mmCIF file of C-alpha atoms in Angstrom:
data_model
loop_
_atom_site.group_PDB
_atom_site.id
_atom_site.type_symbol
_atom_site.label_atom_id
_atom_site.label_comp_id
_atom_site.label_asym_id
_atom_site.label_seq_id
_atom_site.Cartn_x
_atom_site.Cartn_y
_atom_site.Cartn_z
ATOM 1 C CA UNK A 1 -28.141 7.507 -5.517
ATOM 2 C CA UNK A 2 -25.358 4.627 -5.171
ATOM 3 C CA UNK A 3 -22.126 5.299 -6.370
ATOM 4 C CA UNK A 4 -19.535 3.439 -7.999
ATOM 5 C CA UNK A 5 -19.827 -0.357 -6.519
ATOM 6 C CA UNK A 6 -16.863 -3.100 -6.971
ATOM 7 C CA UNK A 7 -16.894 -6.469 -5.754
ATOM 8 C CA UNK A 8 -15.098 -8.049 -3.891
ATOM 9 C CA UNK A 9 -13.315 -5.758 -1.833
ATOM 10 C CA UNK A 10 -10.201 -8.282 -1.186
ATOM 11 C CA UNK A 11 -9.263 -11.171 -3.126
ATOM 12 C CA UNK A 12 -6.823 -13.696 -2.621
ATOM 13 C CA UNK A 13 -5.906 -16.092 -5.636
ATOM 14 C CA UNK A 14 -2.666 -18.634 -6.163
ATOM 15 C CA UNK A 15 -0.818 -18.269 -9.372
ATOM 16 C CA UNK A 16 -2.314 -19.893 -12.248
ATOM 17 C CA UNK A 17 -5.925 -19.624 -11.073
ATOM 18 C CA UNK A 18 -8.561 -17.212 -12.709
ATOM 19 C CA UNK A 19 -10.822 -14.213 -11.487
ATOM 20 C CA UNK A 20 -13.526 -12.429 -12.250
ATOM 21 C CA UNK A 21 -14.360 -8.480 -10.385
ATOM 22 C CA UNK A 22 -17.698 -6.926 -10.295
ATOM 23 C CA UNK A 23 -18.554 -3.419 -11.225
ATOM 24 C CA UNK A 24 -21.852 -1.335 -10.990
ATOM 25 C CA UNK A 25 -21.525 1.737 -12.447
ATOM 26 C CA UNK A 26 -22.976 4.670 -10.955
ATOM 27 C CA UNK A 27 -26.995 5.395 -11.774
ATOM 28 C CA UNK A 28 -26.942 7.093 -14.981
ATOM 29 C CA UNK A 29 -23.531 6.377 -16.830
ATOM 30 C CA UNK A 30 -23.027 4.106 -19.379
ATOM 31 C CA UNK A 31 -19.601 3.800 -19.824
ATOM 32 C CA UNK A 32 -17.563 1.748 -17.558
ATOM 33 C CA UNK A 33 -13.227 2.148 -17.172
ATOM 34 C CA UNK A 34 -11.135 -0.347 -15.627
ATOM 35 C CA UNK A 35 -7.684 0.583 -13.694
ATOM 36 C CA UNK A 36 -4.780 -1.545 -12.407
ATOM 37 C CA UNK A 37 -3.016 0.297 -9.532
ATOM 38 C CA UNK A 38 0.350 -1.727 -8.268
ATOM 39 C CA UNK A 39 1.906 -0.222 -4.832
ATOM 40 C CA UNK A 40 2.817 3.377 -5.047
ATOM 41 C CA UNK A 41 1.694 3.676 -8.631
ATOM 42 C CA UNK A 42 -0.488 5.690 -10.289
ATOM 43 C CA UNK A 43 -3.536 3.883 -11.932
ATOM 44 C CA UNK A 44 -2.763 2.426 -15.176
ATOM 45 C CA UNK A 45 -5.822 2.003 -17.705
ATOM 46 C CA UNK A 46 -6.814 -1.609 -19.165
ATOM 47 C CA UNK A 47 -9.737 -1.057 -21.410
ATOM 48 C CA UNK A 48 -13.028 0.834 -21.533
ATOM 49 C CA UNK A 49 -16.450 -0.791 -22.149
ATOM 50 C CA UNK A 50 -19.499 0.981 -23.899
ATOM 51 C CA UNK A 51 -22.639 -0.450 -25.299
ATOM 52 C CA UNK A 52 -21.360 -3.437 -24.877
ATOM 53 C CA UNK A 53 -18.130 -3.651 -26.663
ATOM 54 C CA UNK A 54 -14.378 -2.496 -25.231
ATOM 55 C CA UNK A 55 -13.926 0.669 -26.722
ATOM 56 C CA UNK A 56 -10.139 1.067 -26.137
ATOM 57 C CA UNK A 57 -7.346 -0.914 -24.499
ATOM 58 C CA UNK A 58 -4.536 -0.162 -22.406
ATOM 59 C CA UNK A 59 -1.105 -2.222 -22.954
ATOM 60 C CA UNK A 60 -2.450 -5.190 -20.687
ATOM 61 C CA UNK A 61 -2.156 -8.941 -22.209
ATOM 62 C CA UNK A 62 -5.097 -10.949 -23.791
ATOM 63 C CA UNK A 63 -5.190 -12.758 -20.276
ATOM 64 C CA UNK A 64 -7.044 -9.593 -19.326
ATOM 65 C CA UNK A 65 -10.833 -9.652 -20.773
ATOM 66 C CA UNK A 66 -13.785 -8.164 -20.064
ATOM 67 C CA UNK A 67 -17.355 -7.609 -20.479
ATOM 68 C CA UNK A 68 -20.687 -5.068 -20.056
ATOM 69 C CA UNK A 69 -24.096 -6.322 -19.756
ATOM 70 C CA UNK A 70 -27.092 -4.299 -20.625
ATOM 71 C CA UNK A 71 -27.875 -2.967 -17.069
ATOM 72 C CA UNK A 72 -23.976 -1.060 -18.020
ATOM 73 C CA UNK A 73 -22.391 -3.301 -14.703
ATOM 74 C CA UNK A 74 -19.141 -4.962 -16.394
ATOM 75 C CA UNK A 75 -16.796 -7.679 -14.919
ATOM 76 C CA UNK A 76 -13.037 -7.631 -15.304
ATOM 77 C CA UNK A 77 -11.549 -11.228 -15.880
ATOM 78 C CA UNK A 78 -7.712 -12.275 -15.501
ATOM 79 C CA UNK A 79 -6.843 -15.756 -16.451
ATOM 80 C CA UNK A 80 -3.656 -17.499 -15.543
ATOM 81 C CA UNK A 81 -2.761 -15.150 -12.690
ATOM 82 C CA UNK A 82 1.194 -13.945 -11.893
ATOM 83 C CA UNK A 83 2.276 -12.401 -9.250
ATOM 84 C CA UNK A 84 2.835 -9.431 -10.667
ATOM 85 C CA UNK A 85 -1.040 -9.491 -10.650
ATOM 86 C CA UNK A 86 -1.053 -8.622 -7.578
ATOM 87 C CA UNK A 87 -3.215 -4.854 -7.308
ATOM 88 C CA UNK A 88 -5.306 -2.479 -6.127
ATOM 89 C CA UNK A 89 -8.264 -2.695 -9.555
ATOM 90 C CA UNK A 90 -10.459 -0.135 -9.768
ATOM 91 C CA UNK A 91 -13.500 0.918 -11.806
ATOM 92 C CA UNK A 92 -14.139 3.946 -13.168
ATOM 93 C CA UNK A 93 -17.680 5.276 -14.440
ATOM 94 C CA UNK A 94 -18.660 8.062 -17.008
ATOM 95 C CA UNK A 95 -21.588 8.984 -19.487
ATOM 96 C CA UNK A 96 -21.243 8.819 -22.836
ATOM 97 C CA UNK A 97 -24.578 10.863 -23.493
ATOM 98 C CA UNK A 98 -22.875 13.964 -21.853
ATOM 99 C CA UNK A 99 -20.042 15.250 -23.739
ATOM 100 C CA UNK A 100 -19.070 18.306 -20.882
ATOM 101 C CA UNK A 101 -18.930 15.365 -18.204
ATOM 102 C CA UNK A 102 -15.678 13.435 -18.431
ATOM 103 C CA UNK A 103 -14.441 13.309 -15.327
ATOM 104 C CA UNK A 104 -14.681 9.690 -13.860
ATOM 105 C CA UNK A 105 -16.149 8.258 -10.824
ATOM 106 C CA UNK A 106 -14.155 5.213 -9.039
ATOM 107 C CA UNK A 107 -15.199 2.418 -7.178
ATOM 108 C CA UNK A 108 -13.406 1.905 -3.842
ATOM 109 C CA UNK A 109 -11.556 -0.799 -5.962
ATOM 110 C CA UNK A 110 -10.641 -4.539 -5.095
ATOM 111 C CA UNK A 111 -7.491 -5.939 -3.622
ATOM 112 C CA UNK A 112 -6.220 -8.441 -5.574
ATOM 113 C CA UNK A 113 -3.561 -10.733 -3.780
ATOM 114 C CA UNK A 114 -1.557 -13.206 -5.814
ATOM 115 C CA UNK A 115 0.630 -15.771 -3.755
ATOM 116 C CA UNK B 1 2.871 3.809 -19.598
ATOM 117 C CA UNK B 2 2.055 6.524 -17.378
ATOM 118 C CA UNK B 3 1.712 9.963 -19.215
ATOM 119 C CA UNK B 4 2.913 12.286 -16.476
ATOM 120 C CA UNK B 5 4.983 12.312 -13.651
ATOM 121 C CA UNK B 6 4.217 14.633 -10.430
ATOM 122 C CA UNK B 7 6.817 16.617 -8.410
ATOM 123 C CA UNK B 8 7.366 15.889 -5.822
ATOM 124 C CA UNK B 9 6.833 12.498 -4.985
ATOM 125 C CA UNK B 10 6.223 13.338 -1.276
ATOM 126 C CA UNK B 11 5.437 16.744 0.263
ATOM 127 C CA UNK B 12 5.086 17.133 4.250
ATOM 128 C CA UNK B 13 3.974 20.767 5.470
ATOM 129 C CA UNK B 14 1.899 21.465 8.784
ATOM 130 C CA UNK B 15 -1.710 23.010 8.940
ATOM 131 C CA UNK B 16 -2.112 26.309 7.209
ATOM 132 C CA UNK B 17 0.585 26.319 4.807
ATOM 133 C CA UNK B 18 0.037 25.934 1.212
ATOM 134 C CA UNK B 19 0.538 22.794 -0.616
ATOM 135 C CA UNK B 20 1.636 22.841 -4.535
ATOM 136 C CA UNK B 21 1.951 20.048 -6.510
ATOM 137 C CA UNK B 22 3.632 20.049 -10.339
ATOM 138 C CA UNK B 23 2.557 17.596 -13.018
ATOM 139 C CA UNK B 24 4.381 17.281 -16.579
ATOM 140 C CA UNK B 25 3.007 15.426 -19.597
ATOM 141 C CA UNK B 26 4.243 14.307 -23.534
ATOM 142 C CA UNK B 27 1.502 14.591 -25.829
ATOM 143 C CA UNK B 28 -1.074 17.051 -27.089
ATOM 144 C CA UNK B 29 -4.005 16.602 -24.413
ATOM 145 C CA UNK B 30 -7.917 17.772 -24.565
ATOM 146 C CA UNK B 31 -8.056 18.438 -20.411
ATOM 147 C CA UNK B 32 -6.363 17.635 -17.803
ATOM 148 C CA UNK B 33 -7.676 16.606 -14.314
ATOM 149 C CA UNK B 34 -6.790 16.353 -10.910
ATOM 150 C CA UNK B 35 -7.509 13.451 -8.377
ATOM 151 C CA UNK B 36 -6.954 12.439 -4.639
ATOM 152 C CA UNK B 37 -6.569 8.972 -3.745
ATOM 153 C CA UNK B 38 -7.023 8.265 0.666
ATOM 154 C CA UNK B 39 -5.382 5.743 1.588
ATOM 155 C CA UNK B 40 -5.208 3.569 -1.481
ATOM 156 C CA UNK B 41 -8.724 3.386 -1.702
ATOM 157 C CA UNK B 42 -11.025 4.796 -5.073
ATOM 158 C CA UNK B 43 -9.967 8.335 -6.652
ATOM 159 C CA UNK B 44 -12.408 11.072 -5.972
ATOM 160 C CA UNK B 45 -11.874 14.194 -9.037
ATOM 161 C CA UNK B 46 -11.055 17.231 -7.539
ATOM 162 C CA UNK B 47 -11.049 19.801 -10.718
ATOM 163 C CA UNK B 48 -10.992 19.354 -14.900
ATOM 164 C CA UNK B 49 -8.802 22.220 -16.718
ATOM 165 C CA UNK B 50 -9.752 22.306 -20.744
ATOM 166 C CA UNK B 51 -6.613 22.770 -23.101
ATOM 167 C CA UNK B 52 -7.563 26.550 -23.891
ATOM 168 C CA UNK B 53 -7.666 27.376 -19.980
ATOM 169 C CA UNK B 54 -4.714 28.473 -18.432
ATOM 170 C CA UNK B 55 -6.217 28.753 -14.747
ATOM 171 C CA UNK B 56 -9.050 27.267 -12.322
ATOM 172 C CA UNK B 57 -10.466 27.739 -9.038
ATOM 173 C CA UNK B 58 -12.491 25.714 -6.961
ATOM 174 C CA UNK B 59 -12.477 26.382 -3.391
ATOM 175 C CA UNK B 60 -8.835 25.938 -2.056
ATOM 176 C CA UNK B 61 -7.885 24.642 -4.911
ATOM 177 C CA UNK B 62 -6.242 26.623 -7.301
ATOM 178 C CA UNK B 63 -5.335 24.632 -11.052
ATOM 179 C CA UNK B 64 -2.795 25.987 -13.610
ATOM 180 C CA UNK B 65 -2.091 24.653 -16.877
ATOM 181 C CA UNK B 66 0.739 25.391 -19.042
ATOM 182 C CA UNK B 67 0.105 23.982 -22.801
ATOM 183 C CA UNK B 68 3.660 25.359 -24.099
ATOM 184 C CA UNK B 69 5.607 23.389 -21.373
ATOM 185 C CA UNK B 70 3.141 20.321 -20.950
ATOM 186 C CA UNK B 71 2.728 21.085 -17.286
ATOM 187 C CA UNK B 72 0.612 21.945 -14.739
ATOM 188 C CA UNK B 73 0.290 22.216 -11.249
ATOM 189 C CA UNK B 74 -1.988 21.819 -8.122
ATOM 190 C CA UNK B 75 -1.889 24.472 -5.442
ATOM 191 C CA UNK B 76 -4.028 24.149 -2.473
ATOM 192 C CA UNK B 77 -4.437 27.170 0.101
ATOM 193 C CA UNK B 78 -4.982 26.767 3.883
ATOM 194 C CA UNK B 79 -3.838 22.716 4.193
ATOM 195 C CA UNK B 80 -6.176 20.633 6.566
ATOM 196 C CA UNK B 81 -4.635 17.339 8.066
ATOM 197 C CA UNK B 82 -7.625 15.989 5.912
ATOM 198 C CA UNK B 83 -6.024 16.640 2.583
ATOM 199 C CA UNK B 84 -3.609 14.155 3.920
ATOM 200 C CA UNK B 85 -3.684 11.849 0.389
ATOM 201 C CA UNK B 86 -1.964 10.900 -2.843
ATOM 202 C CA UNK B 87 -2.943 13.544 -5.351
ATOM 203 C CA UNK B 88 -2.884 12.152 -8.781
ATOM 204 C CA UNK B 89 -3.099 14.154 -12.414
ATOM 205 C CA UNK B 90 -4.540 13.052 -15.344
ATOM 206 C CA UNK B 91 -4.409 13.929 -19.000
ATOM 207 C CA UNK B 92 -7.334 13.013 -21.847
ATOM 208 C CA UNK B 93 -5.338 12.632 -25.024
ATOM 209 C CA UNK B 94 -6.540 14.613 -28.368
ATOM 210 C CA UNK B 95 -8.418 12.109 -30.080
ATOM 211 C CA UNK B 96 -9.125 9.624 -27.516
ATOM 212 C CA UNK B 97 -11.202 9.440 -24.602
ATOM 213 C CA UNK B 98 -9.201 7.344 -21.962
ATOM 214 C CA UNK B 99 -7.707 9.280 -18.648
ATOM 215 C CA UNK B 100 -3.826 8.302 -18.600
ATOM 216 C CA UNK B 101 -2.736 9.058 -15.100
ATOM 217 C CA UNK B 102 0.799 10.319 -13.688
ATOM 218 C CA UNK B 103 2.489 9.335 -11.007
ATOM 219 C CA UNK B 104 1.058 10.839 -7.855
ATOM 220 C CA UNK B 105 2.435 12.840 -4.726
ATOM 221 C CA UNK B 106 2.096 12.040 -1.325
ATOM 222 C CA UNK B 107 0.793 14.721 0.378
ATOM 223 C CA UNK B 108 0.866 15.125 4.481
ATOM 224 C CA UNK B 109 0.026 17.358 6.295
ATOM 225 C CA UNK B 110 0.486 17.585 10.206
ATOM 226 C CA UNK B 111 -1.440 18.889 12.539
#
């Protein structure tokens, strides 16, 4: 039974440019979270994605989308890329269907590198 | 925002002592959870503590929560140098669903 997947593992992007980060959630959950963690921070939420549609959203700019296909996998997309960019993004996944289960499984996450 | 912040930041103890780790919060939660975080890599949970519990156990790990004071805290028995790691808490607000996460402490422990 596969876990959490994320892809790539390390990324390395100028400013300006765009990116997109994979996420397979893990067999059976249906609701995927996404995370930005900078250096020495704790993980801070951007938005959650169920059937489809974000759910909720963190205090992250428009320049920070998403989207879930109907397998559940989602992709996290950041246009016009800062610096301050720069993170450790990780995806989180849950089910929906079982209310006593909330606790969250991560991905090992993908370094994102903004120079 | 983070919701919580974790005391203290860094804790360094040798093999066989006990570790604790204290986490406050601001709003009215539904649970609050506990995770460890190697190396900057993915979070793992160790342990989920419902609003109306005031005390967990789950192996070495022992969870309080204090609802009156917004606080918790993390105590685990017998320390490995494998629970070197960031240990991270985590609150579920009352009416939403989203895990807001504190701070973290750096946890080592030498052999």
């Amino acid at each position: 039974d596969a876990g959490v997947t994320q892809s790539p593992t390390h990324l390395i992007k100028t400013r300006g440019q765009q990116v997109t980060l994979r996420c397979s959630p893990k067999s059976g959950h249906d609701t995927v979270s996404w995370y930005q963690q900078a250096l020495g921070q704790g993980p801070q939420f951007i938005f959650q994605y169920y059937e489809e549609e974000e759910r909720q959203r963190g205090n992250f700019p428009d320049r920070f989308s998403g989207h879930q296909f109907p397998n559940y996998s989602s992709e996290l997309n950041v246009n016009a890329l800062l610096l301050g960019d720069s993170a450790l993004y990780l995806c989180a996944s849950s089910s929906n269907r079982d209310s006593t289960n909330e606790k969250l499984f991560f991905g090992s996450g993908t370094q994102l590198s903004v120079l | 925002s983070q919701q919580g912040e974790e005391d203290p930041q860094a804790l360094s103890i040798q093999e066989g002592e006990n570790a604790t780790m204290n986490c406050s919060y601001k709003t009215s939660i539904n649970n609050l959870q506990w995770y460890r975080q190697n190396s900057g890599r993915g979070l793992v949970h160790l342990i989920l503590i419902r609003s109306n519990e005031r005390e967990k156990h789950s192996g070495r790990l022992r969870v309080t929560l204090d609802t009156s004071k917004k606080s918790s805290s993390l105590l685990i028995t017998a320390s490995r140098a494998a629970d070197t790691a960031s240990y991270f808490c985590a609150t579920v607000n009352t009416g939403f669903q989203k895990l807001v996460f504190g701070t973290g402490t750096r946890l080592l422990v030498s052999p």
